[in-house]
Amino acid sequence: LTVETGPIEAAHAVGEALALMARRLQESGIEEPRREARMLAAAALGLDLAGLILHEGRPVGDAAARANAMLARRAAHEPLSRIRGEREFYGLPLGLNAATLDPRPDTETLVDAVLDHLAAAGGGHPRILDLGTGTGALLLALLSRLPAARGIGIDIATDAVEMARNNARSLGLGDRAVFRAGDMMQGLDTLPGFDILSPDGVFDAIVSNPPYIPSADIAGLAPEVRLFDPVQALDGGADGLDFYRRIAADAPALLVPGGLVALEVGAGQASAVAGLLDRGGLMAIDTRRDLAGIERVVSGQTRARL
Ligand SMILES: C[S@@+](CC[C@H](N)C(=O)[O-])C[C@H]1O[C@@H](n2cnc3c(N)ncnc32)[C@H](O)[C@@H]1O
């Protein structure tokens, strides 16, 4: 196939459009340009990957404008999930907007850790608090696996709260999840909807994937992150640990006996965060690695009832 340059036109065959996309993405410094081009073309043309091969010779037609627009965004390093407006997390389709972090596969490690803990704690109607909920990823993944659980998700960004609420509704989880705007645990007990967790408003698990990038490191992040994830979702203060300090200080008082705090951490932060949870009075401090072998989750528990 001769690879032309320039925009995709209606008369181009799907295979030619794919080649044009791959060339443009390569020129823009996107890694794995062919694979990215296939995913982008599939999204633009409304086909799956098999359909792209099957219809290789078919003209692109009306989809050319959409394909060019999507290509320009990806060439500017916008992540494909943002271009699509959707990301799959723990098997759930989650809507994204400019105020939400694009949930990462590594964060699924935290969901597994909490599910294991709650299974070991046994049955009941677990109540879960998700601090810095973003799209609602953690809370919604947990509720999707725990039919008797309820929870509350808090975020400082009101547009993220709106998106989390929409996600809960479209996943059929809206009656067991409330989402509220707020500053971490501050004023939590006065928030409308907190009574979803009655009688005593304490939690079996507090989860968080807080902002944890040291402020000075943000400028050096990949453009996909630096330019498109909201800085409010990234900035963890001078050493990246500001939110862990607050959670370690305030979370234990909100937990039932034997309750769990489980936190995602950045690479190299696990031992510092374990120290903070220990000093906050938590026990059974544990770490869990992600699929790349990086210590990704740190957890601790309150003393169990005797
Ligand atoms: C790293 S993102 C995690 C989002 C989501 N939980 C996930 O795992 O995909 C951190 C989130 O914390 C929120 N956040 C930042 N400061 C906050 C604060 N003071 N109180 C509550 N949420 C905050 C951000 O808006 C962002 O949604």
Short mmCIF file of C-alpha atoms and ligand atoms in Angstrom, two decimals:
data_model
loop_
_atom_site.label_atom_id
_atom_site.label_comp_id
_atom_site.label_asym_id
_atom_site.label_seq_id
_atom_site.Cartn_x
_atom_site.Cartn_y
_atom_site.Cartn_z
CA LEU A 1 0.00 0.00 0.00
CA THR A 2 1.35 3.48 -0.85
CA VAL A 3 1.04 5.68 2.20
CA GLU A 4 -0.19 9.14 1.35
CA THR A 5 -0.15 12.05 3.74
CA GLY A 6 -2.84 14.67 4.36
CA PRO A 7 -6.33 14.29 5.74
CA ILE A 8 -8.52 11.23 5.45
CA GLU A 9 -11.07 11.67 2.67
CA ALA A 10 -14.45 10.06 2.15
CA ALA A 11 -13.14 8.19 -0.90
CA HIS A 12 -10.23 6.61 1.00
CA ALA A 13 -10.60 2.91 1.70
CA VAL A 14 -10.60 1.88 5.38
CA GLY A 15 -7.16 0.30 4.89
CA GLU A 16 -5.76 3.53 3.42
CA ALA A 17 -7.25 5.58 6.25
CA LEU A 18 -5.61 3.23 8.74
CA ALA A 19 -2.22 3.68 7.09
CA LEU A 20 -2.64 7.48 7.08
CA MET A 21 -3.57 7.45 10.74
CA ALA A 22 -0.59 5.28 11.71
CA ARG A 23 1.80 7.56 9.78
CA ARG A 24 0.42 10.72 11.42
CA LEU A 25 0.55 9.19 14.90
CA GLN A 26 4.11 8.03 14.35
CA GLU A 27 5.11 11.55 13.25
CA SER A 28 3.52 12.90 16.41
CA GLY A 29 5.63 10.64 18.60
CA ILE A 30 2.82 8.32 19.71
CA GLU A 31 4.16 4.94 20.81
CA GLU A 32 2.74 1.88 19.01
CA PRO A 33 1.24 3.99 16.19
CA ARG A 34 -0.23 1.04 14.29
CA ARG A 35 -2.05 -0.37 17.28
CA GLU A 36 -3.28 3.10 18.26
CA ALA A 37 -4.41 3.75 14.66
CA ARG A 38 -6.47 0.55 14.67
CA MET A 39 -8.20 1.50 17.92
CA LEU A 40 -8.80 5.06 16.76
CA ALA A 41 -10.12 3.96 13.36
CA ALA A 42 -12.40 1.41 15.01
CA ALA A 43 -13.84 4.14 17.25
CA ALA A 44 -14.22 6.64 14.39
CA LEU A 45 -15.81 4.17 12.00
CA GLY A 46 -17.99 2.39 14.55
CA LEU A 47 -16.35 -0.95 13.78
CA ASP A 48 -14.58 -3.52 15.94
CA LEU A 49 -11.05 -4.66 15.14
CA ALA A 50 -12.30 -7.62 13.10
CA GLY A 51 -14.61 -5.26 11.19
CA LEU A 52 -11.64 -3.10 10.20
CA ILE A 53 -10.05 -6.08 8.44
CA LEU A 54 -13.33 -7.26 6.95
CA HIS A 55 -14.13 -3.81 5.51
CA GLU A 56 -10.55 -2.88 4.56
CA GLY A 57 -11.56 -2.04 0.97
CA ARG A 58 -14.75 -0.12 1.80
CA PRO A 59 -14.69 3.69 1.44
CA VAL A 60 -14.62 5.64 4.70
CA GLY A 61 -17.53 7.84 3.52
CA ASP A 62 -19.20 10.19 6.02
CA ALA A 63 -16.99 8.98 8.88
CA ALA A 64 -13.99 10.82 7.36
CA ALA A 65 -14.69 14.05 9.27
CA ARG A 66 -14.99 12.19 12.56
CA ALA A 67 -11.82 10.21 11.82
CA ASN A 68 -9.86 13.41 11.09
CA ALA A 69 -11.11 15.10 14.25
CA MET A 70 -10.22 12.09 16.42
CA LEU A 71 -6.85 11.76 14.73
CA ALA A 72 -5.99 15.42 15.41
CA ARG A 73 -6.82 14.95 19.10
CA ARG A 74 -4.76 11.76 19.47
CA ALA A 75 -1.86 13.35 17.54
CA ALA A 76 -1.98 16.12 20.20
CA HIS A 77 -1.49 13.28 22.77
CA GLU A 78 -5.02 13.25 24.14
CA PRO A 79 -5.63 9.70 25.45
CA LEU A 80 -7.99 7.54 23.41
CA SER A 81 -10.24 7.01 26.44
CA ARG A 82 -10.81 10.79 26.65
CA ILE A 83 -11.49 11.02 22.93
CA ARG A 84 -14.06 8.25 23.30
CA GLY A 85 -15.33 9.79 26.54
CA GLU A 86 -15.27 6.37 28.16
CA ARG A 87 -12.89 4.03 29.95
CA GLU A 88 -13.43 0.46 31.07
CA PHE A 89 -12.52 -0.12 34.71
CA TYR A 90 -12.98 -3.45 36.46
CA GLY A 91 -15.20 -4.47 33.54
CA LEU A 92 -17.47 -1.41 33.92
CA PRO A 93 -17.83 1.28 31.26
CA LEU A 94 -17.21 4.64 32.97
CA GLY A 95 -17.87 8.06 31.47
CA LEU A 96 -15.07 10.64 31.75
CA ASN A 97 -15.00 14.42 31.66
CA ALA A 98 -12.38 17.15 31.98
CA ALA A 99 -12.70 17.13 35.79
CA THR A 100 -12.10 13.38 36.22
CA LEU A 101 -8.89 11.39 36.23
CA ASP A 102 -8.82 8.75 33.52
CA PRO A 103 -8.96 5.63 35.75
CA ARG A 104 -5.88 3.39 35.43
CA PRO A 105 -5.75 -0.40 35.26
CA ASP A 106 -3.28 -0.39 38.23
CA THR A 107 -6.07 0.92 40.44
CA GLU A 108 -7.92 -2.38 40.03
CA THR A 109 -5.37 -3.79 42.52
CA LEU A 110 -7.05 -1.68 45.21
CA VAL A 111 -10.48 -3.10 44.36
CA ASP A 112 -9.11 -6.65 44.71
CA ALA A 113 -7.54 -5.84 48.09
CA VAL A 114 -10.81 -4.46 49.48
CA LEU A 115 -12.92 -7.33 48.12
CA ASP A 116 -10.54 -9.84 49.74
CA HIS A 117 -10.73 -8.02 53.07
CA LEU A 118 -14.53 -7.76 53.05
CA ALA A 119 -14.89 -11.42 52.03
CA ALA A 120 -12.67 -12.42 54.98
CA ALA A 121 -14.61 -10.10 57.32
CA GLY A 122 -17.72 -11.97 56.21
CA GLY A 123 -21.12 -10.99 54.85
CA GLY A 124 -23.18 -8.17 56.29
CA HIS A 125 -23.95 -4.90 54.57
CA PRO A 126 -20.58 -3.23 54.12
CA ARG A 127 -20.45 0.56 54.07
CA ILE A 128 -17.72 2.08 51.99
CA LEU A 129 -16.26 5.58 51.78
CA ASP A 130 -14.33 6.57 48.63
CA LEU A 131 -12.26 9.75 49.04
CA GLY A 132 -11.42 11.58 45.81
CA THR A 133 -13.85 9.44 43.85
CA GLY A 134 -13.35 11.00 40.37
CA THR A 135 -15.48 8.94 37.96
CA GLY A 136 -16.62 6.85 40.94
CA ALA A 137 -14.34 4.07 39.70
CA LEU A 138 -13.42 2.48 43.04
CA LEU A 139 -16.79 2.74 44.74
CA LEU A 140 -18.75 1.59 41.68
CA ALA A 141 -16.42 -1.37 41.05
CA LEU A 142 -16.83 -2.43 44.69
CA LEU A 143 -20.62 -2.01 44.67
CA SER A 144 -20.86 -3.96 41.41
CA ARG A 145 -19.28 -6.95 43.18
CA LEU A 146 -20.98 -6.53 46.57
CA PRO A 147 -24.75 -6.52 46.12
CA ALA A 148 -25.46 -5.71 49.80
CA ALA A 149 -22.93 -2.85 50.05
CA ARG A 150 -23.61 0.88 50.08
CA GLY A 151 -21.26 3.77 49.88
CA ILE A 152 -20.47 7.40 49.55
CA GLY A 153 -18.00 9.00 47.16
CA ILE A 154 -16.52 12.44 47.86
CA ASP A 155 -14.69 14.71 45.47
CA ILE A 156 -13.60 18.33 45.59
CA ALA A 157 -14.50 18.75 41.90
CA THR A 158 -18.24 19.21 41.43
CA ASP A 159 -18.07 18.16 37.76
CA ALA A 160 -16.41 14.91 38.81
CA VAL A 161 -19.21 14.33 41.32
CA GLU A 162 -21.74 14.88 38.54
CA MET A 163 -19.97 12.35 36.32
CA ALA A 164 -19.71 9.78 39.13
CA ARG A 165 -23.46 10.15 39.72
CA ASN A 166 -24.19 9.63 36.02
CA ASN A 167 -21.95 6.57 35.98
CA ALA A 168 -23.72 5.12 39.02
CA ARG A 169 -27.10 5.69 37.38
CA SER A 170 -26.15 4.13 34.07
CA LEU A 171 -24.67 1.10 35.81
CA GLY A 172 -27.84 0.61 37.87
CA LEU A 173 -25.95 1.36 41.11
CA GLY A 174 -27.51 4.75 41.83
CA ASP A 175 -29.65 3.53 44.73
CA ARG A 176 -26.64 2.27 46.69
CA ALA A 177 -24.16 5.09 46.01
CA VAL A 178 -24.29 8.75 46.93
CA PHE A 179 -21.79 11.22 45.57
CA ARG A 180 -21.13 14.57 47.23
CA ALA A 181 -18.77 17.48 46.71
CA GLY A 182 -16.46 17.97 49.66
CA ASP A 183 -12.93 18.29 50.97
CA MET A 184 -11.95 14.72 51.91
CA MET A 185 -13.54 13.80 55.26
CA GLN A 186 -14.29 17.36 56.32
CA GLY A 187 -17.94 17.85 57.33
CA LEU A 188 -18.80 14.39 56.06
CA ASP A 189 -21.41 13.68 58.73
CA THR A 190 -23.37 16.80 57.81
CA LEU A 191 -23.61 16.00 54.09
CA PRO A 192 -27.09 15.27 52.79
CA GLY A 193 -27.29 11.60 51.87
CA PHE A 194 -24.93 10.48 54.63
CA ASP A 195 -27.88 8.70 56.24
CA ILE A 196 -27.68 6.15 53.40
CA LEU A 197 -25.06 4.68 55.73
CA SER A 198 -27.09 4.74 58.97
CA PRO A 199 -27.45 3.76 61.75
CA ASP A 200 -24.14 5.02 63.07
CA GLY A 201 -22.39 6.46 60.06
CA VAL A 202 -19.22 4.47 60.32
CA PHE A 203 -17.49 2.60 57.57
CA ASP A 204 -16.31 -0.95 57.01
CA ALA A 205 -13.83 0.27 54.42
CA ILE A 206 -12.36 3.63 53.48
CA VAL A 207 -10.69 3.61 50.07
CA SER A 208 -8.78 6.28 48.24
CA ASN A 209 -6.59 6.81 45.25
CA PRO A 210 -5.64 10.35 46.26
CA PRO A 211 -3.53 12.83 44.29
CA TYR A 212 0.03 11.64 44.98
CA ILE A 213 2.44 13.18 42.49
CA PRO A 214 4.98 15.52 44.14
CA SER A 215 4.11 19.02 42.84
CA ALA A 216 7.50 19.57 41.20
CA ASP A 217 7.25 16.29 39.21
CA ILE A 218 4.04 17.21 37.39
CA ALA A 219 5.79 19.22 34.66
CA GLY A 220 7.83 16.15 33.73
CA LEU A 221 4.88 13.76 33.25
CA ALA A 222 3.88 12.37 29.83
CA PRO A 223 1.71 14.82 27.86
CA GLU A 224 -1.22 12.35 28.01
CA VAL A 225 -1.25 12.89 31.80
CA ARG A 226 0.12 16.43 32.19
CA LEU A 227 -2.14 18.01 29.58
CA PHE A 228 -5.33 15.99 30.06
CA ASP A 229 -5.68 14.71 33.63
CA PRO A 230 -6.83 17.55 35.91
CA VAL A 231 -3.95 18.84 38.04
CA GLN A 232 -6.26 18.65 41.05
CA ALA A 233 -6.29 14.86 40.58
CA LEU A 234 -2.49 14.64 40.48
CA ASP A 235 -0.93 17.13 42.88
CA GLY A 236 -0.09 15.52 46.21
CA GLY A 237 1.89 18.49 47.60
CA ALA A 238 5.64 18.95 47.99
CA ASP A 239 6.47 15.29 48.71
CA GLY A 240 3.28 13.78 47.24
CA LEU A 241 2.10 12.62 50.67
CA ASP A 242 -0.24 15.44 51.78
CA PHE A 243 -3.45 13.43 51.33
CA TYR A 244 -2.06 10.33 53.04
CA ARG A 245 -1.25 12.44 56.11
CA ARG A 246 -4.84 13.67 56.28
CA ILE A 247 -6.33 10.23 55.71
CA ALA A 248 -4.05 8.55 58.28
CA ALA A 249 -5.03 11.16 60.86
CA ASP A 250 -8.80 11.26 60.24
CA ALA A 251 -9.89 7.91 58.78
CA PRO A 252 -9.42 5.57 61.78
CA ALA A 253 -12.12 7.37 63.81
CA LEU A 254 -14.65 6.74 61.02
CA LEU A 255 -14.09 2.98 60.84
CA VAL A 256 -15.90 0.11 62.55
CA PRO A 257 -13.70 -2.17 64.69
CA GLY A 258 -11.71 -4.32 62.26
CA GLY A 259 -12.43 -1.80 59.47
CA LEU A 260 -10.01 -1.25 56.60
CA VAL A 261 -8.26 1.78 55.12
CA ALA A 262 -6.89 0.87 51.67
CA LEU A 263 -4.92 3.41 49.67
CA GLU A 264 -3.34 3.43 46.25
CA VAL A 265 0.23 4.75 46.35
CA GLY A 266 2.72 5.89 43.74
CA ALA A 267 5.88 3.91 42.97
CA GLY A 268 8.26 4.20 45.94
CA GLN A 269 5.69 5.64 48.37
CA ALA A 270 4.54 2.39 50.06
CA SER A 271 6.84 2.42 53.07
CA ALA A 272 6.22 6.11 53.85
CA VAL A 273 2.46 5.58 53.66
CA ALA A 274 2.68 2.39 55.76
CA GLY A 275 4.52 4.48 58.39
CA LEU A 276 1.76 7.11 58.33
CA LEU A 277 -0.99 4.49 58.80
CA ASP A 278 0.98 2.90 61.62
CA ARG A 279 1.38 6.26 63.37
CA GLY A 280 -2.35 6.89 62.81
CA GLY A 281 -2.99 3.86 65.06
CA LEU A 282 -3.87 1.28 62.39
CA MET A 283 -2.75 -2.34 62.62
CA ALA A 284 -2.14 -5.26 60.24
CA ILE A 285 -0.45 -2.87 57.80
CA ASP A 286 -0.15 -4.60 54.47
CA THR A 287 1.04 -3.80 50.95
CA ARG A 288 -0.06 -5.30 47.67
CA ARG A 289 1.74 -5.21 44.32
CA ASP A 290 0.18 -4.41 40.94
CA LEU A 291 0.64 -6.58 37.85
CA ALA A 292 3.95 -4.84 37.10
CA GLY A 293 5.24 -5.88 40.55
CA ILE A 294 5.14 -2.34 41.98
CA GLU A 295 3.88 -1.88 45.56
CA ARG A 296 0.60 -0.18 44.70
CA VAL A 297 -1.74 -0.53 47.67
CA VAL A 298 -1.13 0.05 51.36
CA SER A 299 -3.79 -0.91 53.88
CA GLY A 300 -4.31 -1.00 57.61
CA GLN A 301 -7.09 -1.99 59.98
CA THR A 302 -8.58 -0.80 63.22
CA ARG A 303 -8.47 -3.16 66.18
CA ALA A 304 -11.16 -5.84 65.84
CA ARG A 305 -13.91 -6.13 68.49
CA LEU A 306 -12.91 -8.70 71.10
C1 LIG B 1 -5.94 10.36 41.51
S1 LIG B 1 -7.59 10.93 41.33
C2 LIG B 1 -8.50 9.43 41.65
C3 LIG B 1 -9.86 9.34 41.02
C4 LIG B 1 -10.55 7.99 41.14
N1 LIG B 1 -10.72 7.61 42.53
C5 LIG B 1 -9.75 6.93 40.42
O1 LIG B 1 -9.10 6.12 41.08
O2 LIG B 1 -9.79 6.90 39.18
C6 LIG B 1 -7.80 11.89 42.81
C7 LIG B 1 -9.15 12.55 42.98
O3 LIG B 1 -9.13 13.31 44.21
C8 LIG B 1 -9.87 14.49 44.02
N2 LIG B 1 -9.47 15.47 45.04
C9 LIG B 1 -8.40 16.31 45.04
N3 LIG B 1 -8.37 17.05 46.17
C10 LIG B 1 -9.43 16.65 46.92
C11 LIG B 1 -9.95 17.05 48.20
N4 LIG B 1 -9.35 17.98 48.93
N5 LIG B 1 -11.07 16.44 48.64
C12 LIG B 1 -11.69 15.50 47.90
N6 LIG B 1 -11.25 15.09 46.68
C13 LIG B 1 -10.13 15.65 46.20
C14 LIG B 1 -9.56 14.89 42.60
O4 LIG B 1 -10.54 15.80 42.10
C15 LIG B 1 -9.55 13.53 41.90
O5 LIG B 1 -10.83 13.20 41.41
#
